[in-house]
Amino acid sequence: MSSCCEDNVKKAYSNWSSGGSCGFKTITAGRAEDIKEALTHVHQDVLDRYYGCGMVIPEKLEGQKVLDLGCGAGRDTYIVSKLVGPEGSIVGVDMTDALIEVANKHVGYSTERFGYSKPNLEFFVGYIEKLAEKGIGDNSFNILVSNGVINLTSDKKAVLQEAYRVLKEGGELYFSDVYCSKELPEEVRKNEYLWSMCIAGSLYWKRLHDIAKEVGFCVPRVVEITTVAINNEEYKTLVGDARFVSITYRMFKLPAERKGPSTVVYKGDIKGYEKEFKLDVRNVFRTGETRQIDGELATFLATSRFKDSFTFLDNLIVNPFDYVSELESRGETPKVAYSVD
C-alpha cells in the first residue's frame, strides 16, 4: 500500500475506533440464530467499532483454522471464534494499532462468555499483503475471511498472492468487498474520502477474475450482491456513470489434479442449511436432489470441509443401501418387494 493511501486509511479507521460504527449489519446467513447468539457474547466496545460491507461468515466452520484479513476491532473474528468451537481457531490481522488494541482488550471477556477453557483466537498488527513478516507459513489455514478490506489496499494482487500462499489445498477465501462496473479515472482514485469509503479503491470486477487466475485461484464465485448508492451530488458527478456493488465472493485453492464434471447429492447435514445449501448464486443444492456440477466445483467439494456433506454418483458401483437412504432423504418411499411376517 502506498504511504499516502495507507496513512489516509489508518487515520479514517483510527477515528472510527474511538466510537461509532459503519457498514452493513444485516444477517442473512443460514445460521442467523447462531450468529446473533454469538454477537451477544461480544463486548460492546468491539460492536461499536464495526466497519464492513457484507457478511463473511461461511458455512460449516466447526473445527476449522481461520484467518481474518483486516479484522479491525474483531467483530467478525469473535463471531467465527464462537462458530469454529474450542477445537477450531482464528487469527485476526489488521494494520491499525488502535483497532487491534480494542480487539485484544476483550479476548478474555468473550472466551469466558463462550465457555472456553482457553482462547481460540488471537490478534496482531500487520499488513495483509505481508503475512510472511508475521511468520505465517505456507498452507496454514483452511479458510480466509475478509470484510471490506482488500479494497483499501493499493496492491490487491499482493494480497491475493499471500492469501493463496497461506491457504491449504481445498481451502477458500470467503470475502466481501466493493466492486465497480468500469475502470475508474485517476481523479476518483486520488479522492481520500472516497478511498476510505471503499469507492476509490474499488476494483473493476473483471480485473478480479484476471488477478485470481494469475495468482492460482479458481474463478471467483458470487455468493451475494447488494448495491452501493452514492447520494452526494459532488461525488456522483465525480464517478460519472460508474456503478458500485458490494459482493461476497468465494475463491478456492485447488490441487493440481482435478476432477471432471460430476453428479452429486447434498446430504443436508450442514447446520443451518438442512433444507438447502447455497454455495453461490448459480449453485443451490437442495437436500436429496441430484445435481450436475463442473469439474472445478466438484474438485472443491471433494477436497474441502464439505466433502462429507455430498455423495458423488460418478462411480457406477451403487451401494443399494445408500441409494435407499437417498430416496428416503428426498421423501420418497422405496417400493416393498415383500415382507417376512
mmCIF file of C-alpha atoms in Angstrom:
data_model
loop_
_atom_site.group_PDB
_atom_site.id
_atom_site.type_symbol
_atom_site.label_atom_id
_atom_site.label_comp_id
_atom_site.label_asym_id
_atom_site.label_seq_id
_atom_site.Cartn_x
_atom_site.Cartn_y
_atom_site.Cartn_z
ATOM 1 C CA MET A 1 0.000 0.000 0.000
ATOM 2 C CA SER A 2 1.377 3.441 -0.844
ATOM 3 C CA SER A 3 2.280 5.562 2.200
ATOM 4 C CA CYS A 4 -0.297 8.225 1.292
ATOM 5 C CA CYS A 5 -3.091 5.672 0.861
ATOM 6 C CA GLU A 6 -2.008 3.817 3.993
ATOM 7 C CA ASP A 7 -1.933 6.964 6.125
ATOM 8 C CA ASN A 8 -5.396 8.061 4.954
ATOM 9 C CA VAL A 9 -6.944 4.697 5.717
ATOM 10 C CA LYS A 10 -5.240 4.451 9.107
ATOM 11 C CA LYS A 11 -6.453 7.928 10.016
ATOM 12 C CA ALA A 12 -10.046 7.239 8.998
ATOM 13 C CA TYR A 13 -10.252 3.895 10.760
ATOM 14 C CA SER A 14 -8.445 5.116 13.855
ATOM 15 C CA ASN A 15 -11.067 7.858 14.126
ATOM 16 C CA TRP A 16 -13.831 5.247 13.865
ATOM 17 C CA SER A 17 -12.055 3.165 16.520
ATOM 18 C CA SER A 18 -12.798 5.857 19.084
ATOM 19 C CA GLY A 19 -16.516 5.183 18.790
ATOM 20 C CA GLY A 20 -19.296 4.747 16.274
ATOM 21 C CA SER A 21 -19.595 2.175 13.533
ATOM 22 C CA CYS A 22 -20.268 1.999 9.847
ATOM 23 C CA GLY A 23 -21.268 -0.655 7.343
ATOM 24 C CA PHE A 24 -23.974 -3.210 6.675
ATOM 25 C CA LYS A 25 -25.222 -5.236 9.611
ATOM 26 C CA THR A 26 -27.940 -7.380 8.078
ATOM 27 C CA ILE A 27 -27.540 -11.066 8.917
ATOM 28 C CA THR A 28 -28.844 -13.266 6.129
ATOM 29 C CA ALA A 29 -26.812 -16.416 6.616
ATOM 30 C CA GLY A 30 -28.411 -19.806 7.191
ATOM 31 C CA ARG A 31 -27.009 -19.836 10.716
ATOM 32 C CA ALA A 32 -28.518 -16.444 11.550
ATOM 33 C CA GLU A 33 -29.589 -17.513 15.034
ATOM 34 C CA ASP A 34 -26.133 -18.869 15.865
ATOM 35 C CA ILE A 35 -24.538 -15.645 14.637
ATOM 36 C CA LYS A 36 -26.947 -13.492 16.613
ATOM 37 C CA GLU A 37 -26.309 -15.600 19.706
ATOM 38 C CA ALA A 38 -22.533 -15.253 19.251
ATOM 39 C CA LEU A 39 -22.906 -11.477 18.998
ATOM 40 C CA THR A 40 -24.463 -11.385 22.486
ATOM 41 C CA HIS A 41 -21.108 -12.593 23.837
ATOM 42 C CA VAL A 42 -19.014 -9.968 22.027
ATOM 43 C CA HIS A 43 -18.096 -6.862 24.030
ATOM 44 C CA GLN A 44 -19.949 -3.672 23.115
ATOM 45 C CA ASP A 45 -16.662 -1.831 22.532
ATOM 46 C CA VAL A 46 -15.979 -4.238 19.661
ATOM 47 C CA LEU A 47 -19.504 -3.996 18.238
ATOM 48 C CA ASP A 48 -19.379 -0.186 18.313
ATOM 49 C CA ARG A 49 -16.312 -0.201 16.091
ATOM 50 C CA TYR A 50 -17.548 -2.488 13.355
ATOM 51 C CA TYR A 51 -16.969 -1.490 9.768
ATOM 52 C CA GLY A 52 -17.696 -3.817 6.861
ATOM 53 C CA CYS A 53 -19.574 -4.180 3.592
ATOM 54 C CA GLY A 54 -21.130 -7.649 3.854
ATOM 55 C CA MET A 55 -21.443 -10.844 5.859
ATOM 56 C CA VAL A 56 -18.326 -13.023 5.797
ATOM 57 C CA ILE A 57 -19.379 -15.957 7.954
ATOM 58 C CA PRO A 58 -19.155 -19.060 5.737
ATOM 59 C CA GLU A 59 -20.775 -22.426 6.419
ATOM 60 C CA LYS A 60 -19.504 -25.497 8.293
ATOM 61 C CA LEU A 61 -16.895 -23.769 10.422
ATOM 62 C CA GLU A 62 -16.651 -26.265 13.258
ATOM 63 C CA GLY A 63 -13.052 -27.227 13.973
ATOM 64 C CA GLN A 64 -11.607 -25.084 11.171
ATOM 65 C CA LYS A 65 -8.477 -22.933 11.261
ATOM 66 C CA VAL A 66 -9.360 -19.436 10.015
ATOM 67 C CA LEU A 67 -7.528 -16.186 9.241
ATOM 68 C CA ASP A 68 -9.366 -12.833 9.215
ATOM 69 C CA LEU A 69 -7.684 -10.391 6.823
ATOM 70 C CA GLY A 70 -8.187 -6.805 8.008
ATOM 71 C CA CYS A 71 -10.097 -7.769 11.139
ATOM 72 C CA GLY A 72 -10.498 -4.252 12.528
ATOM 73 C CA ALA A 73 -11.719 -4.355 16.123
ATOM 74 C CA GLY A 74 -12.631 -8.011 15.620
ATOM 75 C CA ARG A 75 -16.410 -8.279 15.387
ATOM 76 C CA ASP A 76 -16.370 -10.935 12.651
ATOM 77 C CA THR A 77 -13.335 -12.605 14.249
ATOM 78 C CA TYR A 78 -15.203 -13.069 17.505
ATOM 79 C CA ILE A 79 -18.254 -14.495 15.720
ATOM 80 C CA VAL A 80 -16.083 -17.036 13.919
ATOM 81 C CA SER A 81 -14.320 -17.815 17.220
ATOM 82 C CA LYS A 82 -17.663 -18.987 18.583
ATOM 83 C CA LEU A 83 -18.688 -20.900 15.454
ATOM 84 C CA VAL A 84 -15.426 -22.833 14.988
ATOM 85 C CA GLY A 85 -15.771 -24.071 18.569
ATOM 86 C CA PRO A 86 -12.993 -24.781 21.072
ATOM 87 C CA GLU A 87 -11.290 -27.208 18.668
ATOM 88 C CA GLY A 88 -11.048 -24.571 15.930
ATOM 89 C CA SER A 89 -9.105 -21.311 15.903
ATOM 90 C CA ILE A 90 -8.949 -17.899 14.255
ATOM 91 C CA VAL A 91 -6.265 -15.244 13.857
ATOM 92 C CA GLY A 92 -7.130 -11.613 13.136
ATOM 93 C CA VAL A 93 -4.647 -9.246 11.480
ATOM 94 C CA ASP A 94 -5.054 -5.518 10.848
ATOM 95 C CA MET A 95 -2.668 -2.618 10.216
ATOM 96 C CA THR A 96 -4.472 -0.206 12.575
ATOM 97 C CA ASP A 97 -2.941 -0.287 16.056
ATOM 98 C CA ALA A 98 -5.933 1.332 17.752
ATOM 99 C CA LEU A 99 -8.352 -1.280 16.424
ATOM 100 C CA ILE A 100 -6.125 -4.228 17.372
ATOM 101 C CA GLU A 101 -5.797 -2.723 20.847
ATOM 102 C CA VAL A 102 -9.601 -2.796 21.187
ATOM 103 C CA ALA A 103 -9.777 -6.354 19.821
ATOM 104 C CA ASN A 104 -7.104 -7.684 22.179
ATOM 105 C CA LYS A 105 -8.621 -5.956 25.191
ATOM 106 C CA HIS A 106 -11.719 -8.156 25.180
ATOM 107 C CA VAL A 107 -10.354 -11.635 24.357
ATOM 108 C CA GLY A 108 -10.772 -12.776 27.945
ATOM 109 C CA TYR A 109 -14.329 -11.444 28.102
ATOM 110 C CA SER A 110 -15.570 -13.413 25.103
ATOM 111 C CA THR A 111 -13.544 -16.530 25.957
ATOM 112 C CA GLU A 112 -15.356 -16.717 29.271
ATOM 113 C CA ARG A 113 -18.753 -15.914 27.727
ATOM 114 C CA PHE A 114 -18.224 -18.628 25.087
ATOM 115 C CA GLY A 115 -17.488 -21.136 27.853
ATOM 116 C CA TYR A 116 -13.991 -21.938 26.549
ATOM 117 C CA SER A 117 -11.210 -23.015 28.911
ATOM 118 C CA LYS A 118 -8.678 -21.042 26.852
ATOM 119 C CA PRO A 119 -8.796 -18.526 23.974
ATOM 120 C CA ASN A 120 -9.046 -19.890 20.450
ATOM 121 C CA LEU A 121 -8.313 -16.534 18.828
ATOM 122 C CA GLU A 122 -5.506 -14.008 18.666
ATOM 123 C CA PHE A 123 -4.969 -10.601 17.098
ATOM 124 C CA PHE A 124 -1.881 -8.828 15.835
ATOM 125 C CA VAL A 125 -0.910 -5.699 13.927
ATOM 126 C CA GLY A 126 0.311 -6.392 10.415
ATOM 127 C CA TYR A 127 -0.236 -5.909 6.698
ATOM 128 C CA ILE A 128 -2.366 -8.418 4.859
ATOM 129 C CA GLU A 129 -0.087 -8.217 1.808
ATOM 130 C CA LYS A 130 2.938 -9.078 4.023
ATOM 131 C CA LEU A 131 1.756 -12.009 6.142
ATOM 132 C CA ALA A 132 5.153 -13.707 5.907
ATOM 133 C CA GLU A 133 6.601 -10.898 8.019
ATOM 134 C CA LYS A 134 4.424 -12.164 10.875
ATOM 135 C CA GLY A 135 5.655 -15.715 10.479
ATOM 136 C CA ILE A 136 2.533 -17.095 8.817
ATOM 137 C CA GLY A 137 3.695 -20.085 6.813
ATOM 138 C CA ASP A 138 2.501 -21.730 3.614
ATOM 139 C CA ASN A 139 -0.655 -23.865 3.709
ATOM 140 C CA SER A 140 -1.567 -22.756 7.238
ATOM 141 C CA PHE A 141 -5.327 -22.132 7.129
ATOM 142 C CA ASN A 142 -8.493 -23.875 5.944
ATOM 143 C CA ILE A 143 -10.417 -20.629 5.422
ATOM 144 C CA LEU A 144 -9.616 -16.948 4.995
ATOM 145 C CA VAL A 145 -12.282 -14.290 5.548
ATOM 146 C CA SER A 146 -12.163 -10.568 4.828
ATOM 147 C CA ASN A 147 -14.790 -7.857 5.103
ATOM 148 C CA GLY A 148 -14.379 -4.704 3.004
ATOM 149 C CA VAL A 149 -10.600 -4.547 3.371
ATOM 150 C CA ILE A 150 -8.853 -5.826 0.224
ATOM 151 C CA ASN A 151 -10.455 -2.825 -1.476
ATOM 152 C CA LEU A 152 -8.431 -0.491 0.750
ATOM 153 C CA THR A 153 -5.056 -1.830 -0.351
ATOM 154 C CA SER A 154 -3.226 -0.410 -3.346
ATOM 155 C CA ASP A 155 -1.614 -3.744 -4.280
ATOM 156 C CA LYS A 156 -4.537 -6.146 -4.450
ATOM 157 C CA LYS A 157 -2.570 -8.771 -6.352
ATOM 158 C CA ALA A 158 -0.045 -8.951 -3.500
ATOM 159 C CA VAL A 159 -2.900 -9.524 -1.047
ATOM 160 C CA LEU A 160 -4.339 -12.362 -3.120
ATOM 161 C CA GLN A 161 -0.898 -13.901 -3.619
ATOM 162 C CA GLU A 162 -0.391 -14.017 0.138
ATOM 163 C CA ALA A 163 -3.906 -15.359 0.636
ATOM 164 C CA TYR A 164 -3.228 -18.153 -1.839
ATOM 165 C CA ARG A 165 0.108 -18.960 -0.203
ATOM 166 C CA VAL A 166 -1.238 -19.364 3.337
ATOM 167 C CA LEU A 167 -4.348 -21.345 2.308
ATOM 168 C CA LYS A 168 -4.332 -25.131 2.381
ATOM 169 C CA GLU A 169 -5.443 -27.021 -0.730
ATOM 170 C CA GLY A 170 -9.201 -27.400 -0.614
ATOM 171 C CA GLY A 171 -9.378 -24.127 1.308
ATOM 172 C CA GLU A 172 -11.192 -20.959 0.349
ATOM 173 C CA LEU A 173 -11.015 -17.192 0.560
ATOM 174 C CA TYR A 174 -14.502 -16.013 1.551
ATOM 175 C CA PHE A 175 -14.740 -12.233 1.379
ATOM 176 C CA SER A 176 -16.918 -9.177 0.798
ATOM 177 C CA ASP A 177 -15.779 -6.058 -0.996
ATOM 178 C CA VAL A 178 -16.986 -3.209 -3.183
ATOM 179 C CA TYR A 179 -16.542 -3.546 -6.967
ATOM 180 C CA CYS A 180 -17.222 -1.175 -9.825
ATOM 181 C CA SER A 181 -18.654 -1.552 -13.307
ATOM 182 C CA LYS A 182 -15.669 0.017 -15.097
ATOM 183 C CA GLU A 183 -12.109 1.226 -14.621
ATOM 184 C CA LEU A 184 -12.134 4.406 -12.511
ATOM 185 C CA PRO A 185 -10.253 7.560 -13.578
ATOM 186 C CA GLU A 186 -7.256 8.761 -11.568
ATOM 187 C CA GLU A 187 -9.177 11.751 -10.177
ATOM 188 C CA VAL A 188 -11.520 9.328 -8.416
ATOM 189 C CA ARG A 189 -8.637 7.137 -7.236
ATOM 190 C CA LYS A 190 -6.972 10.143 -5.581
ATOM 191 C CA ASN A 191 -10.032 11.201 -3.580
ATOM 192 C CA GLU A 192 -9.114 10.483 0.035
ATOM 193 C CA TYR A 193 -12.667 10.325 1.371
ATOM 194 C CA LEU A 194 -13.915 8.046 -1.411
ATOM 195 C CA TRP A 195 -10.892 5.807 -0.793
ATOM 196 C CA SER A 196 -11.743 5.432 2.899
ATOM 197 C CA MET A 197 -15.353 4.666 1.902
ATOM 198 C CA CYS A 198 -14.250 1.773 -0.357
ATOM 199 C CA ILE A 199 -15.237 3.598 -3.559
ATOM 200 C CA ALA A 200 -11.980 4.992 -4.935
ATOM 201 C CA GLY A 201 -10.131 1.732 -4.290
ATOM 202 C CA SER A 202 -12.817 -0.499 -5.752
ATOM 203 C CA LEU A 203 -11.631 -2.892 -8.430
ATOM 204 C CA TYR A 204 -13.259 -3.275 -11.840
ATOM 205 C CA TRP A 205 -14.981 -6.612 -11.315
ATOM 206 C CA LYS A 206 -13.457 -8.241 -14.404
ATOM 207 C CA ARG A 207 -9.995 -7.369 -13.134
ATOM 208 C CA LEU A 208 -10.617 -9.526 -10.049
ATOM 209 C CA HIS A 209 -11.096 -12.516 -12.353
ATOM 210 C CA ASP A 210 -7.804 -11.723 -14.104
ATOM 211 C CA ILE A 211 -5.859 -11.440 -10.837
ATOM 212 C CA ALA A 212 -7.424 -14.581 -9.395
ATOM 213 C CA LYS A 213 -6.316 -16.578 -12.430
ATOM 214 C CA GLU A 214 -2.803 -15.082 -12.341
ATOM 215 C CA VAL A 215 -2.400 -15.981 -8.669
ATOM 216 C CA GLY A 216 -3.786 -19.526 -8.993
ATOM 217 C CA PHE A 217 -7.285 -19.246 -7.558
ATOM 218 C CA CYS A 218 -10.236 -20.681 -9.431
ATOM 219 C CA VAL A 219 -12.947 -18.453 -10.894
ATOM 220 C CA PRO A 220 -14.455 -16.139 -8.220
ATOM 221 C CA ARG A 221 -17.964 -17.334 -7.324
ATOM 222 C CA VAL A 222 -20.626 -14.820 -6.294
ATOM 223 C CA VAL A 223 -22.443 -15.626 -3.058
ATOM 224 C CA GLU A 224 -24.381 -12.390 -2.582
ATOM 225 C CA ILE A 225 -24.683 -8.930 -4.168
ATOM 226 C CA THR A 226 -26.014 -5.677 -2.701
ATOM 227 C CA THR A 227 -25.914 -2.248 -4.326
ATOM 228 C CA VAL A 228 -23.900 0.746 -3.114
ATOM 229 C CA ALA A 229 -25.583 4.128 -3.512
ATOM 230 C CA ILE A 230 -23.731 7.427 -3.894
ATOM 231 C CA ASN A 231 -26.125 10.195 -2.889
ATOM 232 C CA ASN A 232 -23.720 13.118 -2.588
ATOM 233 C CA GLU A 233 -24.069 15.188 -5.781
ATOM 234 C CA GLU A 234 -20.395 16.149 -5.916
ATOM 235 C CA TYR A 235 -19.288 12.540 -5.714
ATOM 236 C CA LYS A 236 -21.961 11.414 -8.175
ATOM 237 C CA THR A 237 -20.555 13.858 -10.712
ATOM 238 C CA LEU A 238 -17.008 12.697 -9.967
ATOM 239 C CA VAL A 239 -17.679 8.981 -10.541
ATOM 240 C CA GLY A 240 -19.868 9.613 -13.610
ATOM 241 C CA ASP A 241 -21.677 6.546 -14.927
ATOM 242 C CA ALA A 242 -19.679 4.082 -12.825
ATOM 243 C CA ARG A 243 -21.847 1.793 -10.709
ATOM 244 C CA PHE A 244 -20.852 0.076 -7.466
ATOM 245 C CA VAL A 245 -21.909 -3.125 -5.735
ATOM 246 C CA SER A 246 -20.860 -4.947 -2.598
ATOM 247 C CA ILE A 247 -20.166 -8.581 -3.460
ATOM 248 C CA THR A 248 -19.487 -11.579 -1.275
ATOM 249 C CA TYR A 249 -17.184 -13.906 -3.209
ATOM 250 C CA ARG A 250 -15.665 -17.284 -2.525
ATOM 251 C CA MET A 251 -12.472 -18.390 -4.282
ATOM 252 C CA PHE A 252 -10.956 -21.864 -3.961
ATOM 253 C CA LYS A 253 -7.371 -23.109 -3.818
ATOM 254 C CA LEU A 254 -7.494 -26.448 -5.612
ATOM 255 C CA PRO A 255 -4.972 -29.265 -6.063
ATOM 256 C CA ALA A 256 -3.264 -29.729 -9.420
ATOM 257 C CA GLU A 257 -5.187 -32.945 -10.087
ATOM 258 C CA ARG A 258 -8.782 -32.004 -10.849
ATOM 259 C CA LYS A 259 -11.993 -33.991 -11.121
ATOM 260 C CA GLY A 260 -14.130 -33.828 -14.226
ATOM 261 C CA PRO A 261 -17.812 -32.799 -14.279
ATOM 262 C CA SER A 262 -19.655 -34.767 -11.615
ATOM 263 C CA THR A 263 -23.091 -35.649 -10.313
ATOM 264 C CA VAL A 264 -23.634 -35.030 -6.615
ATOM 265 C CA VAL A 265 -26.346 -35.225 -3.974
ATOM 266 C CA TYR A 266 -26.354 -32.882 -0.963
ATOM 267 C CA LYS A 267 -26.992 -34.765 2.290
ATOM 268 C CA GLY A 268 -28.490 -31.814 4.197
ATOM 269 C CA ASP A 269 -26.195 -32.267 7.175
ATOM 270 C CA ILE A 270 -24.718 -28.750 7.427
ATOM 271 C CA LYS A 271 -26.120 -26.948 10.468
ATOM 272 C CA GLY A 272 -28.425 -24.125 9.428
ATOM 273 C CA TYR A 273 -28.674 -25.476 5.889
ATOM 274 C CA GLU A 274 -30.699 -28.628 6.398
ATOM 275 C CA LYS A 275 -33.094 -27.954 3.503
ATOM 276 C CA GLU A 276 -30.727 -26.384 1.013
ATOM 277 C CA PHE A 277 -27.169 -25.127 0.764
ATOM 278 C CA LYS A 278 -26.418 -22.079 -1.375
ATOM 279 C CA LEU A 279 -22.775 -22.348 -2.364
ATOM 280 C CA ASP A 280 -23.102 -19.443 -4.811
ATOM 281 C CA VAL A 281 -25.822 -17.736 -6.840
ATOM 282 C CA ARG A 282 -25.571 -20.405 -9.564
ATOM 283 C CA ASN A 283 -25.344 -23.426 -7.294
ATOM 284 C CA VAL A 284 -28.084 -24.026 -4.750
ATOM 285 C CA PHE A 285 -28.119 -27.632 -3.558
ATOM 286 C CA ARG A 286 -31.422 -28.936 -2.217
ATOM 287 C CA THR A 287 -31.243 -31.873 0.128
ATOM 288 C CA GLY A 288 -31.534 -35.192 -1.689
ATOM 289 C CA GLU A 289 -31.626 -33.583 -5.132
ATOM 290 C CA THR A 290 -29.276 -34.872 -7.837
ATOM 291 C CA ARG A 291 -27.169 -32.086 -9.391
ATOM 292 C CA GLN A 292 -24.590 -31.986 -12.156
ATOM 293 C CA ILE A 293 -21.633 -29.689 -11.462
ATOM 294 C CA ASP A 294 -18.486 -28.585 -13.279
ATOM 295 C CA GLY A 295 -15.113 -30.137 -12.585
ATOM 296 C CA GLU A 296 -13.764 -27.149 -10.671
ATOM 297 C CA LEU A 297 -16.630 -27.197 -8.196
ATOM 298 C CA ALA A 298 -16.501 -30.988 -7.954
ATOM 299 C CA THR A 299 -12.816 -30.784 -7.039
ATOM 300 C CA PHE A 300 -13.521 -28.227 -4.326
ATOM 301 C CA LEU A 301 -16.352 -30.240 -2.802
ATOM 302 C CA ALA A 302 -14.250 -33.411 -2.867
ATOM 303 C CA THR A 303 -11.192 -31.847 -1.207
ATOM 304 C CA SER A 304 -12.721 -29.301 1.176
ATOM 305 C CA ARG A 305 -14.522 -29.382 4.519
ATOM 306 C CA PHE A 306 -17.719 -30.074 2.549
ATOM 307 C CA LYS A 307 -16.572 -33.469 1.242
ATOM 308 C CA ASP A 308 -18.627 -35.481 3.752
ATOM 309 C CA SER A 309 -21.771 -33.443 3.022
ATOM 310 C CA PHE A 310 -22.079 -34.653 -0.575
ATOM 311 C CA THR A 311 -22.479 -38.033 -2.223
ATOM 312 C CA PHE A 312 -20.688 -38.351 -5.558
ATOM 313 C CA LEU A 313 -22.614 -40.511 -8.032
ATOM 314 C CA ASP A 314 -19.884 -40.840 -10.660
ATOM 315 C CA ASN A 315 -18.964 -44.344 -9.563
ATOM 316 C CA LEU A 316 -21.006 -46.905 -11.482
ATOM 317 C CA ILE A 317 -20.956 -49.155 -8.422
ATOM 318 C CA VAL A 318 -24.111 -48.273 -6.461
ATOM 319 C CA ASN A 319 -24.368 -49.134 -2.799
ATOM 320 C CA PRO A 320 -28.028 -50.270 -2.630
ATOM 321 C CA PHE A 321 -28.433 -49.209 0.963
ATOM 322 C CA ASP A 322 -27.017 -45.733 0.323
ATOM 323 C CA TYR A 323 -29.466 -45.423 -2.575
ATOM 324 C CA VAL A 324 -32.407 -46.379 -0.333
ATOM 325 C CA SER A 325 -31.251 -43.717 2.149
ATOM 326 C CA GLU A 326 -31.011 -41.220 -0.705
ATOM 327 C CA LEU A 327 -34.623 -41.936 -1.717
ATOM 328 C CA GLU A 328 -35.783 -41.560 1.871
ATOM 329 C CA SER A 329 -33.930 -38.231 2.241
ATOM 330 C CA ARG A 330 -35.940 -36.950 -0.741
ATOM 331 C CA GLY A 331 -39.168 -38.008 0.926
ATOM 332 C CA GLU A 332 -39.680 -40.941 -1.452
ATOM 333 C CA THR A 333 -40.795 -44.319 -0.156
ATOM 334 C CA PRO A 334 -38.904 -47.261 -1.671
ATOM 335 C CA LYS A 335 -41.144 -49.995 -3.070
ATOM 336 C CA VAL A 336 -41.531 -53.071 -0.869
ATOM 337 C CA ALA A 337 -40.721 -56.340 -2.642
ATOM 338 C CA TYR A 338 -42.195 -58.496 0.087
ATOM 339 C CA SER A 339 -42.465 -58.775 3.844
ATOM 340 C CA VAL A 340 -41.354 -61.516 6.192
ATOM 341 C CA ASP A 341 -44.127 -61.859 8.766
#
